Amino acid sequence: MFTETIAPADSMMTEWLPRPRMVGGKPLFEALRGRRSVREFENRELVRQQLSDLLWAANGMNRPDGHRTAPSARNWQEIDIYLATKHGTYLYDAEAHALRLVLADDIRAATGLQDFVATAPLNLIYVADISRTDSEDRTERRFYTALDAGFIAQNVYLFCASEGLAAVVRGLLDRKRLATLMRLRPEQRVLVAQSVGYPKA
């Protein structure tokens, strides 16, 4: 059992995250100044508190009515965050603030076409669940789901800039292959991925 990082996938079906810290961090303009894309990561995992804070910042619940830290078109809340790690693949449950085991496999190499994704400590995968939308217009759905995923990715960028972590959002990936590996339903669409970790010195 890893006491400070995600536990190995076969140890339990649910990983309860510590309560996120909702105070502190760098001032907004310092985080904006430090925001950048980094593609080289140390071989070191995020500790559980960092992971908890990152996921809450990305798209966690910040109000009692269930609204989130990232805006969502028509409040669809159609974007799910999956985490690909060496211990397995997890789904972030924002309401419970927990990780649900999806696969016991390490699928990091399949989350992109660049070499570094296979060893990045954490690859976030943003998946749109079309069944939660109320638009029949395919172009409109594509626009809003992409926009909503972009809001979440920017939250991650700013969190990483504040915490001294490295991140890069990536659109270069085989979406169909990844969806198959993740056993997604037909109404779920892989949009984009984002690698996170400690910057290589």
PDB file of N, CA and C in Angstrom, residues 61-146:
ATOM      1  N   MET A  61     -16.416  20.300  -6.537  1.00  0.00           N
ATOM      2  CA  MET A  61     -17.597  21.038  -6.088  1.00  0.00           C
ATOM      3  C   MET A  61     -17.173  22.163  -5.160  1.00  0.00           C
ATOM      4  N   ASN A  62     -17.572  23.384  -5.494  1.00  0.00           N
ATOM      5  CA  ASN A  62     -17.199  24.535  -4.664  1.00  0.00           C
ATOM      6  C   ASN A  62     -18.401  25.267  -4.076  1.00  0.00           C
ATOM      7  N   ARG A  63     -19.598  24.674  -4.239  1.00  0.00           N
ATOM      8  CA  ARG A  63     -20.813  25.244  -3.676  1.00  0.00           C
ATOM      9  C   ARG A  63     -21.744  24.124  -3.238  1.00  0.00           C
ATOM     10  N   PRO A  64     -22.559  24.371  -2.218  1.00  0.00           N
ATOM     11  CA  PRO A  64     -23.455  23.317  -1.721  1.00  0.00           C
ATOM     12  C   PRO A  64     -24.438  22.807  -2.766  1.00  0.00           C
ATOM     13  N   ASP A  65     -24.733  23.624  -3.794  1.00  0.00           N
ATOM     14  CA  ASP A  65     -25.710  23.194  -4.797  1.00  0.00           C
ATOM     15  C   ASP A  65     -25.110  22.289  -5.866  1.00  0.00           C
ATOM     16  N   GLY A  66     -23.828  21.913  -5.719  1.00  0.00           N
ATOM     17  CA  GLY A  66     -23.208  20.972  -6.644  1.00  0.00           C
ATOM     18  C   GLY A  66     -22.472  21.601  -7.799  1.00  0.00           C
ATOM     19  N   HIS A  67     -22.476  22.931  -7.900  1.00  0.00           N
ATOM     20  CA  HIS A  67     -21.738  23.588  -8.965  1.00  0.00           C
ATOM     21  C   HIS A  67     -20.232  23.407  -8.736  1.00  0.00           C
ATOM     22  N   ARG A  68     -19.474  23.657  -9.782  1.00  0.00           N
ATOM     23  CA  ARG A  68     -18.067  23.264  -9.795  1.00  0.00           C
ATOM     24  C   ARG A  68     -17.115  24.463  -9.919  1.00  0.00           C
ATOM     25  N   THR A  69     -15.838  24.168  -9.788  1.00  0.00           N
ATOM     26  CA  THR A  69     -14.800  25.198  -9.945  1.00  0.00           C
ATOM     27  C   THR A  69     -14.622  25.600 -11.401  1.00  0.00           C
ATOM     28  N   ALA A  70     -15.058  24.763 -12.332  1.00  0.00           N
ATOM     29  CA  ALA A  70     -15.000  25.083 -13.757  1.00  0.00           C
ATOM     30  C   ALA A  70     -16.422  25.287 -14.274  1.00  0.00           C
ATOM     31  N   PRO A  71     -16.640  26.294 -15.125  1.00  0.00           N
ATOM     32  CA  PRO A  71     -17.978  26.496 -15.684  1.00  0.00           C
ATOM     33  C   PRO A  71     -18.355  25.363 -16.631  1.00  0.00           C
ATOM     34  N   SER A  72     -19.664  25.201 -16.831  1.00  0.00           N
ATOM     35  CA  SER A  72     -20.161  24.150 -17.713  1.00  0.00           C
ATOM     36  C   SER A  72     -21.359  24.686 -18.488  1.00  0.00           C
ATOM     37  N   ALA A  73     -21.359  24.502 -19.797  1.00  0.00           N
ATOM     38  CA  ALA A  73     -22.462  24.980 -20.627  1.00  0.00           C
ATOM     39  C   ALA A  73     -23.783  24.380 -20.149  1.00  0.00           C
ATOM     40  N   ARG A  74     -24.749  25.249 -19.892  1.00  0.00           N
ATOM     41  CA  ARG A  74     -26.085  24.836 -19.447  1.00  0.00           C
ATOM     42  C   ARG A  74     -26.046  23.950 -18.204  1.00  0.00           C
ATOM     43  N   ASN A  75     -24.941  24.013 -17.498  1.00  0.00           N
ATOM     44  CA  ASN A  75     -24.711  23.165 -16.327  1.00  0.00           C
ATOM     45  C   ASN A  75     -24.872  21.681 -16.656  1.00  0.00           C
ATOM     46  N   TRP A  76     -24.419  21.294 -17.847  1.00  0.00           N
ATOM     47  CA  TRP A  76     -24.485  19.890 -18.246  1.00  0.00           C
ATOM     48  C   TRP A  76     -23.625  19.007 -17.340  1.00  0.00           C
ATOM     49  N   GLN A  77     -22.461  19.542 -16.914  1.00  0.00           N
ATOM     50  CA  GLN A  77     -21.499  18.749 -16.137  1.00  0.00           C
ATOM     51  C   GLN A  77     -21.201  17.433 -16.860  1.00  0.00           C
ATOM     52  N   GLU A  78     -20.910  17.563 -18.143  1.00  0.00           N
ATOM     53  CA  GLU A  78     -20.734  16.385 -19.003  1.00  0.00           C
ATOM     54  C   GLU A  78     -19.292  15.912 -19.130  1.00  0.00           C
ATOM     55  N   ILE A  79     -18.353  16.649 -18.545  1.00  0.00           N
ATOM     56  CA  ILE A  79     -16.943  16.264 -18.652  1.00  0.00           C
ATOM     57  C   ILE A  79     -16.526  15.442 -17.439  1.00  0.00           C
ATOM     58  N   ASP A  80     -16.032  14.246 -17.687  1.00  0.00           N
ATOM     59  CA  ASP A  80     -15.472  13.396 -16.626  1.00  0.00           C
ATOM     60  C   ASP A  80     -13.956  13.424 -16.724  1.00  0.00           C
ATOM     61  N   ILE A  81     -13.314  13.374 -15.564  1.00  0.00           N
ATOM     62  CA  ILE A  81     -11.855  13.326 -15.514  1.00  0.00           C
ATOM     63  C   ILE A  81     -11.425  11.915 -15.139  1.00  0.00           C
ATOM     64  N   TYR A  82     -10.689  11.282 -16.036  1.00  0.00           N
ATOM     65  CA  TYR A  82     -10.077   9.983 -15.769  1.00  0.00           C
ATOM     66  C   TYR A  82      -8.598  10.203 -15.491  1.00  0.00           C
ATOM     67  N   LEU A  83      -8.031   9.365 -14.641  1.00  0.00           N
ATOM     68  CA  LEU A  83      -6.625   9.466 -14.276  1.00  0.00           C
ATOM     69  C   LEU A  83      -5.915   8.185 -14.678  1.00  0.00           C
ATOM     70  N   ALA A  84      -4.930   8.302 -15.538  1.00  0.00           N
ATOM     71  CA  ALA A  84      -4.107   7.157 -15.919  1.00  0.00           C
ATOM     72  C   ALA A  84      -2.799   7.234 -15.141  1.00  0.00           C
ATOM     73  N   THR A  85      -2.553   6.237 -14.306  1.00  0.00           N
ATOM     74  CA  THR A  85      -1.345   6.182 -13.477  1.00  0.00           C
ATOM     75  C   THR A  85      -0.712   4.802 -13.622  1.00  0.00           C
ATOM     76  N   LYS A  86       0.448   4.641 -13.040  1.00  0.00           N
ATOM     77  CA  LYS A  86       1.091   3.329 -13.113  1.00  0.00           C
ATOM     78  C   LYS A  86       0.340   2.286 -12.280  1.00  0.00           C
ATOM     79  N   HIS A  87      -0.517   2.734 -11.366  1.00  0.00           N
ATOM     80  CA  HIS A  87      -1.277   1.824 -10.517  1.00  0.00           C
ATOM     81  C   HIS A  87      -2.610   1.414 -11.125  1.00  0.00           C
ATOM     82  N   GLY A  88      -3.028   2.084 -12.190  1.00  0.00           N
ATOM     83  CA  GLY A  88      -4.310   1.789 -12.797  1.00  0.00           C
ATOM     84  C   GLY A  88      -4.963   3.045 -13.326  1.00  0.00           C
ATOM     85  N   THR A  89      -6.198   2.904 -13.777  1.00  0.00           N
ATOM     86  CA  THR A  89      -6.963   4.008 -14.344  1.00  0.00           C
ATOM     87  C   THR A  89      -8.180   4.252 -13.460  1.00  0.00           C
ATOM     88  N   TYR A  90      -8.390   5.506 -13.103  1.00  0.00           N
ATOM     89  CA  TYR A  90      -9.432   5.882 -12.158  1.00  0.00           C
ATOM     90  C   TYR A  90     -10.336   6.954 -12.744  1.00  0.00           C
ATOM     91  N   LEU A  91     -11.544   7.038 -12.210  1.00  0.00           N
ATOM     92  CA  LEU A  91     -12.489   8.091 -12.540  1.00  0.00           C
ATOM     93  C   LEU A  91     -12.664   8.972 -11.312  1.00  0.00           C
ATOM     94  N   TYR A  92     -12.536  10.288 -11.501  1.00  0.00           N
ATOM     95  CA  TYR A  92     -12.744  11.217 -10.389  1.00  0.00           C
ATOM     96  C   TYR A  92     -14.233  11.422 -10.166  1.00  0.00           C
ATOM     97  N   ASP A  93     -14.688  11.141  -8.955  1.00  0.00           N
ATOM     98  CA  ASP A  93     -16.062  11.361  -8.532  1.00  0.00           C
ATOM     99  C   ASP A  93     -16.069  12.651  -7.724  1.00  0.00           C
ATOM    100  N   ALA A  94     -16.510  13.753  -8.354  1.00  0.00           N
ATOM    101  CA  ALA A  94     -16.443  15.061  -7.699  1.00  0.00           C
ATOM    102  C   ALA A  94     -17.378  15.148  -6.488  1.00  0.00           C
ATOM    103  N   GLU A  95     -18.537  14.526  -6.588  1.00  0.00           N
ATOM    104  CA  GLU A  95     -19.500  14.607  -5.484  1.00  0.00           C
ATOM    105  C   GLU A  95     -18.959  13.945  -4.229  1.00  0.00           C
ATOM    106  N   ALA A  96     -18.345  12.778  -4.384  1.00  0.00           N
ATOM    107  CA  ALA A  96     -17.776  12.055  -3.240  1.00  0.00           C
ATOM    108  C   ALA A  96     -16.339  12.483  -2.962  1.00  0.00           C
ATOM    109  N   HIS A  97     -15.745  13.228  -3.878  1.00  0.00           N
ATOM    110  CA  HIS A  97     -14.323  13.576  -3.852  1.00  0.00           C
ATOM    111  C   HIS A  97     -13.498  12.310  -3.615  1.00  0.00           C
ATOM    112  N   ALA A  98     -13.630  11.405  -4.574  1.00  0.00           N
ATOM    113  CA  ALA A  98     -12.993  10.091  -4.483  1.00  0.00           C
ATOM    114  C   ALA A  98     -12.609   9.628  -5.879  1.00  0.00           C
ATOM    115  N   LEU A  99     -11.750   8.614  -5.922  1.00  0.00           N
ATOM    116  CA  LEU A  99     -11.356   7.992  -7.176  1.00  0.00           C
ATOM    117  C   LEU A  99     -11.994   6.609  -7.266  1.00  0.00           C
ATOM    118  N   ARG A 100     -12.624   6.335  -8.392  1.00  0.00           N
ATOM    119  CA  ARG A 100     -13.230   5.030  -8.630  1.00  0.00           C
ATOM    120  C   ARG A 100     -12.359   4.252  -9.605  1.00  0.00           C
ATOM    121  N   LEU A 101     -11.984   3.070  -9.225  1.00  0.00           N
ATOM    122  CA  LEU A 101     -11.151   2.248 -10.094  1.00  0.00           C
ATOM    123  C   LEU A 101     -11.916   1.849 -11.351  1.00  0.00           C
ATOM    124  N   VAL A 102     -11.303   2.077 -12.506  1.00  0.00           N
ATOM    125  CA  VAL A 102     -11.896   1.700 -13.787  1.00  0.00           C
ATOM    126  C   VAL A 102     -11.161   0.503 -14.372  1.00  0.00           C
ATOM    127  N   LEU A 103      -9.834   0.566 -14.379  1.00  0.00           N
ATOM    128  CA  LEU A 103      -8.987  -0.501 -14.902  1.00  0.00           C
ATOM    129  C   LEU A 103      -7.782  -0.687 -13.993  1.00  0.00           C
ATOM    130  N   ALA A 104      -7.361  -1.912 -13.834  1.00  0.00           N
ATOM    131  CA  ALA A 104      -6.148  -2.174 -13.064  1.00  0.00           C
ATOM    132  C   ALA A 104      -4.897  -2.042 -13.923  1.00  0.00           C
ATOM    133  N   ASP A 105      -5.077  -1.707 -15.200  1.00  0.00           N
ATOM    134  CA  ASP A 105      -3.955  -1.640 -16.142  1.00  0.00           C
ATOM    135  C   ASP A 105      -3.331  -0.252 -16.191  1.00  0.00           C
ATOM    136  N   ASP A 106      -2.050  -0.222 -16.506  1.00  0.00           N
ATOM    137  CA  ASP A 106      -1.327   1.024 -16.755  1.00  0.00           C
ATOM    138  C   ASP A 106      -1.474   1.355 -18.242  1.00  0.00           C
ATOM    139  N   ILE A 107      -2.322   2.315 -18.559  1.00  0.00           N
ATOM    140  CA  ILE A 107      -2.577   2.662 -19.961  1.00  0.00           C
ATOM    141  C   ILE A 107      -1.943   4.010 -20.331  1.00  0.00           C
ATOM    142  N   ARG A 108      -1.009   4.479 -19.522  1.00  0.00           N
ATOM    143  CA  ARG A 108      -0.431   5.806 -19.769  1.00  0.00           C
ATOM    144  C   ARG A 108       0.111   5.951 -21.184  1.00  0.00           C
ATOM    145  N   ALA A 109       0.761   4.933 -21.709  1.00  0.00           N
ATOM    146  CA  ALA A 109       1.358   5.029 -23.051  1.00  0.00           C
ATOM    147  C   ALA A 109       0.307   5.259 -24.124  1.00  0.00           C
ATOM    148  N   ALA A 110      -0.926   4.850 -23.856  1.00  0.00           N
ATOM    149  CA  ALA A 110      -1.997   5.001 -24.849  1.00  0.00           C
ATOM    150  C   ALA A 110      -2.697   6.353 -24.763  1.00  0.00           C
ATOM    151  N   THR A 111      -2.306   7.192 -23.804  1.00  0.00           N
ATOM    152  CA  THR A 111      -2.991   8.477 -23.634  1.00  0.00           C
ATOM    153  C   THR A 111      -2.444   9.563 -24.557  1.00  0.00           C
ATOM    154  N   GLY A 112      -1.491   9.226 -25.405  1.00  0.00           N
ATOM    155  CA  GLY A 112      -0.943  10.200 -26.342  1.00  0.00           C
ATOM    156  C   GLY A 112       0.066   9.544 -27.258  1.00  0.00           C
ATOM    157  N   LEU A 113       0.522  10.313 -28.235  1.00  0.00           N
ATOM    158  CA  LEU A 113       1.468   9.784 -29.214  1.00  0.00           C
ATOM    159  C   LEU A 113       2.904  10.222 -28.953  1.00  0.00           C
ATOM    160  N   GLN A 114       3.120  11.042 -27.932  1.00  0.00           N
ATOM    161  CA  GLN A 114       4.477  11.450 -27.576  1.00  0.00           C
ATOM    162  C   GLN A 114       5.078  10.442 -26.587  1.00  0.00           C
ATOM    163  N   ASP A 115       6.397  10.293 -26.639  1.00  0.00           N
ATOM    164  CA  ASP A 115       7.070   9.304 -25.797  1.00  0.00           C
ATOM    165  C   ASP A 115       6.896   9.566 -24.305  1.00  0.00           C
ATOM    166  N   PHE A 116       6.870  10.836 -23.903  1.00  0.00           N
ATOM    167  CA  PHE A 116       6.891  11.154 -22.474  1.00  0.00           C
ATOM    168  C   PHE A 116       5.617  10.741 -21.739  1.00  0.00           C
ATOM    169  N   VAL A 117       4.515  10.533 -22.467  1.00  0.00           N
ATOM    170  CA  VAL A 117       3.258  10.238 -21.774  1.00  0.00           C
ATOM    171  C   VAL A 117       3.303   8.887 -21.060  1.00  0.00           C
ATOM    172  N   ALA A 118       4.131   7.971 -21.554  1.00  0.00           N
ATOM    173  CA  ALA A 118       4.203   6.631 -20.968  1.00  0.00           C
ATOM    174  C   ALA A 118       4.807   6.640 -19.573  1.00  0.00           C
ATOM    175  N   THR A 119       5.610   7.657 -19.269  1.00  0.00           N
ATOM    176  CA  THR A 119       6.275   7.708 -17.965  1.00  0.00           C
ATOM    177  C   THR A 119       5.850   8.916 -17.135  1.00  0.00           C
ATOM    178  N   ALA A 120       5.016   9.796 -17.675  1.00  0.00           N
ATOM    179  CA  ALA A 120       4.504  10.914 -16.864  1.00  0.00           C
ATOM    180  C   ALA A 120       3.750  10.321 -15.674  1.00  0.00           C
ATOM    181  N   PRO A 121       3.964  10.839 -14.478  1.00  0.00           N
ATOM    182  CA  PRO A 121       3.314  10.244 -13.301  1.00  0.00           C
ATOM    183  C   PRO A 121       1.793  10.205 -13.380  1.00  0.00           C
ATOM    184  N   LEU A 122       1.212  11.224 -14.021  1.00  0.00           N
ATOM    185  CA  LEU A 122      -0.235  11.332 -14.073  1.00  0.00           C
ATOM    186  C   LEU A 122      -0.670  11.868 -15.430  1.00  0.00           C
ATOM    187  N   ASN A 123      -1.581  11.164 -16.069  1.00  0.00           N
ATOM    188  CA  ASN A 123      -2.199  11.649 -17.301  1.00  0.00           C
ATOM    189  C   ASN A 123      -3.697  11.764 -17.058  1.00  0.00           C
ATOM    190  N   LEU A 124      -4.203  12.979 -17.128  1.00  0.00           N
ATOM    191  CA  LEU A 124      -5.630  13.221 -16.998  1.00  0.00           C
ATOM    192  C   LEU A 124      -6.256  13.095 -18.384  1.00  0.00           C
ATOM    193  N   ILE A 125      -7.391  12.436 -18.455  1.00  0.00           N
ATOM    194  CA  ILE A 125      -8.093  12.261 -19.720  1.00  0.00           C
ATOM    195  C   ILE A 125      -9.478  12.868 -19.550  1.00  0.00           C
ATOM    196  N   TYR A 126      -9.816  13.821 -20.402  1.00  0.00           N
ATOM    197  CA  TYR A 126     -11.098  14.500 -20.323  1.00  0.00           C
ATOM    198  C   TYR A 126     -12.073  13.853 -21.310  1.00  0.00           C
ATOM    199  N   VAL A 127     -13.150  13.320 -20.755  1.00  0.00           N
ATOM    200  CA  VAL A 127     -14.122  12.548 -21.530  1.00  0.00           C
ATOM    201  C   VAL A 127     -15.488  13.224 -21.428  1.00  0.00           C
ATOM    202  N   ALA A 128     -16.098  13.484 -22.577  1.00  0.00           N
ATOM    203  CA  ALA A 128     -17.446  14.061 -22.609  1.00  0.00           C
ATOM    204  C   ALA A 128     -18.485  12.956 -22.660  1.00  0.00           C
ATOM    205  N   ASP A 129     -19.475  13.036 -21.778  1.00  0.00           N
ATOM    206  CA  ASP A 129     -20.591  12.093 -21.785  1.00  0.00           C
ATOM    207  C   ASP A 129     -21.769  12.796 -22.460  1.00  0.00           C
ATOM    208  N   ILE A 130     -21.978  12.475 -23.731  1.00  0.00           N
ATOM    209  CA  ILE A 130     -22.993  13.149 -24.541  1.00  0.00           C
ATOM    210  C   ILE A 130     -24.393  12.919 -23.991  1.00  0.00           C
ATOM    211  N   SER A 131     -24.611  11.844 -23.256  1.00  0.00           N
ATOM    212  CA  SER A 131     -25.939  11.558 -22.717  1.00  0.00           C
ATOM    213  C   SER A 131     -26.385  12.603 -21.701  1.00  0.00           C
ATOM    214  N   ARG A 132     -25.451  13.389 -21.184  1.00  0.00           N
ATOM    215  CA  ARG A 132     -25.811  14.433 -20.210  1.00  0.00           C
ATOM    216  C   ARG A 132     -26.152  15.762 -20.877  1.00  0.00           C
ATOM    217  N   THR A 133     -25.995  15.841 -22.167  1.00  0.00           N
ATOM    218  CA  THR A 133     -26.294  17.082 -22.875  1.00  0.00           C
ATOM    219  C   THR A 133     -27.747  17.075 -23.350  1.00  0.00           C
ATOM    220  N   ASP A 134     -28.265  18.258 -23.626  1.00  0.00           N
ATOM    221  CA  ASP A 134     -29.659  18.337 -24.083  1.00  0.00           C
ATOM    222  C   ASP A 134     -29.773  18.974 -25.463  1.00  0.00           C
ATOM    223  N   SER A 135     -28.702  18.919 -26.237  1.00  0.00           N
ATOM    224  CA  SER A 135     -28.715  19.485 -27.581  1.00  0.00           C
ATOM    225  C   SER A 135     -28.644  18.380 -28.621  1.00  0.00           C
ATOM    226  N   GLU A 136     -29.458  18.492 -29.641  1.00  0.00           N
ATOM    227  CA  GLU A 136     -29.423  17.545 -30.756  1.00  0.00           C
ATOM    228  C   GLU A 136     -28.466  18.011 -31.850  1.00  0.00           C
ATOM    229  N   ASP A 137     -27.972  19.233 -31.714  1.00  0.00           N
ATOM    230  CA  ASP A 137     -27.074  19.817 -32.715  1.00  0.00           C
ATOM    231  C   ASP A 137     -25.654  19.326 -32.458  1.00  0.00           C
ATOM    232  N   ARG A 138     -25.140  18.502 -33.356  1.00  0.00           N
ATOM    233  CA  ARG A 138     -23.824  17.894 -33.162  1.00  0.00           C
ATOM    234  C   ARG A 138     -22.714  18.945 -33.091  1.00  0.00           C
ATOM    235  N   THR A 139     -22.797  19.962 -33.940  1.00  0.00           N
ATOM    236  CA  THR A 139     -21.778  21.019 -33.939  1.00  0.00           C
ATOM    237  C   THR A 139     -21.796  21.777 -32.629  1.00  0.00           C
ATOM    238  N   GLU A 140     -22.986  22.075 -32.128  1.00  0.00           N
ATOM    239  CA  GLU A 140     -23.105  22.781 -30.858  1.00  0.00           C
ATOM    240  C   GLU A 140     -22.543  21.947 -29.720  1.00  0.00           C
ATOM    241  N   ARG A 141     -22.863  20.652 -29.711  1.00  0.00           N
ATOM    242  CA  ARG A 141     -22.330  19.770 -28.665  1.00  0.00           C
ATOM    243  C   ARG A 141     -20.811  19.738 -28.690  1.00  0.00           C
ATOM    244  N   ARG A 142     -20.236  19.611 -29.883  1.00  0.00           N
ATOM    245  CA  ARG A 142     -18.780  19.571 -30.006  1.00  0.00           C
ATOM    246  C   ARG A 142     -18.149  20.857 -29.468  1.00  0.00           C
ATOM    247  N   PHE A 143     -18.759  21.979 -29.818  1.00  0.00           N
ATOM    248  CA  PHE A 143     -18.227  23.269 -29.376  1.00  0.00           C
ATOM    249  C   PHE A 143     -18.242  23.374 -27.855  1.00  0.00           C
ATOM    250  N   TYR A 144     -19.385  23.101 -27.244  1.00  0.00           N
ATOM    251  CA  TYR A 144     -19.508  23.291 -25.803  1.00  0.00           C
ATOM    252  C   TYR A 144     -18.719  22.249 -25.007  1.00  0.00           C
ATOM    253  N   THR A 145     -18.674  21.019 -25.466  1.00  0.00           N
ATOM    254  CA  THR A 145     -17.896  20.027 -24.721  1.00  0.00           C
ATOM    255  C   THR A 145     -16.402  20.353 -24.785  1.00  0.00           C
ATOM    256  N   ALA A 146     -15.942  20.817 -25.945  1.00  0.00           N
ATOM    257  CA  ALA A 146     -14.533  21.216 -26.061  1.00  0.00           C
ATOM    258  C   ALA A 146     -14.243  22.421 -25.170  1.00  0.00           C
TER     259      ALA A 146
END
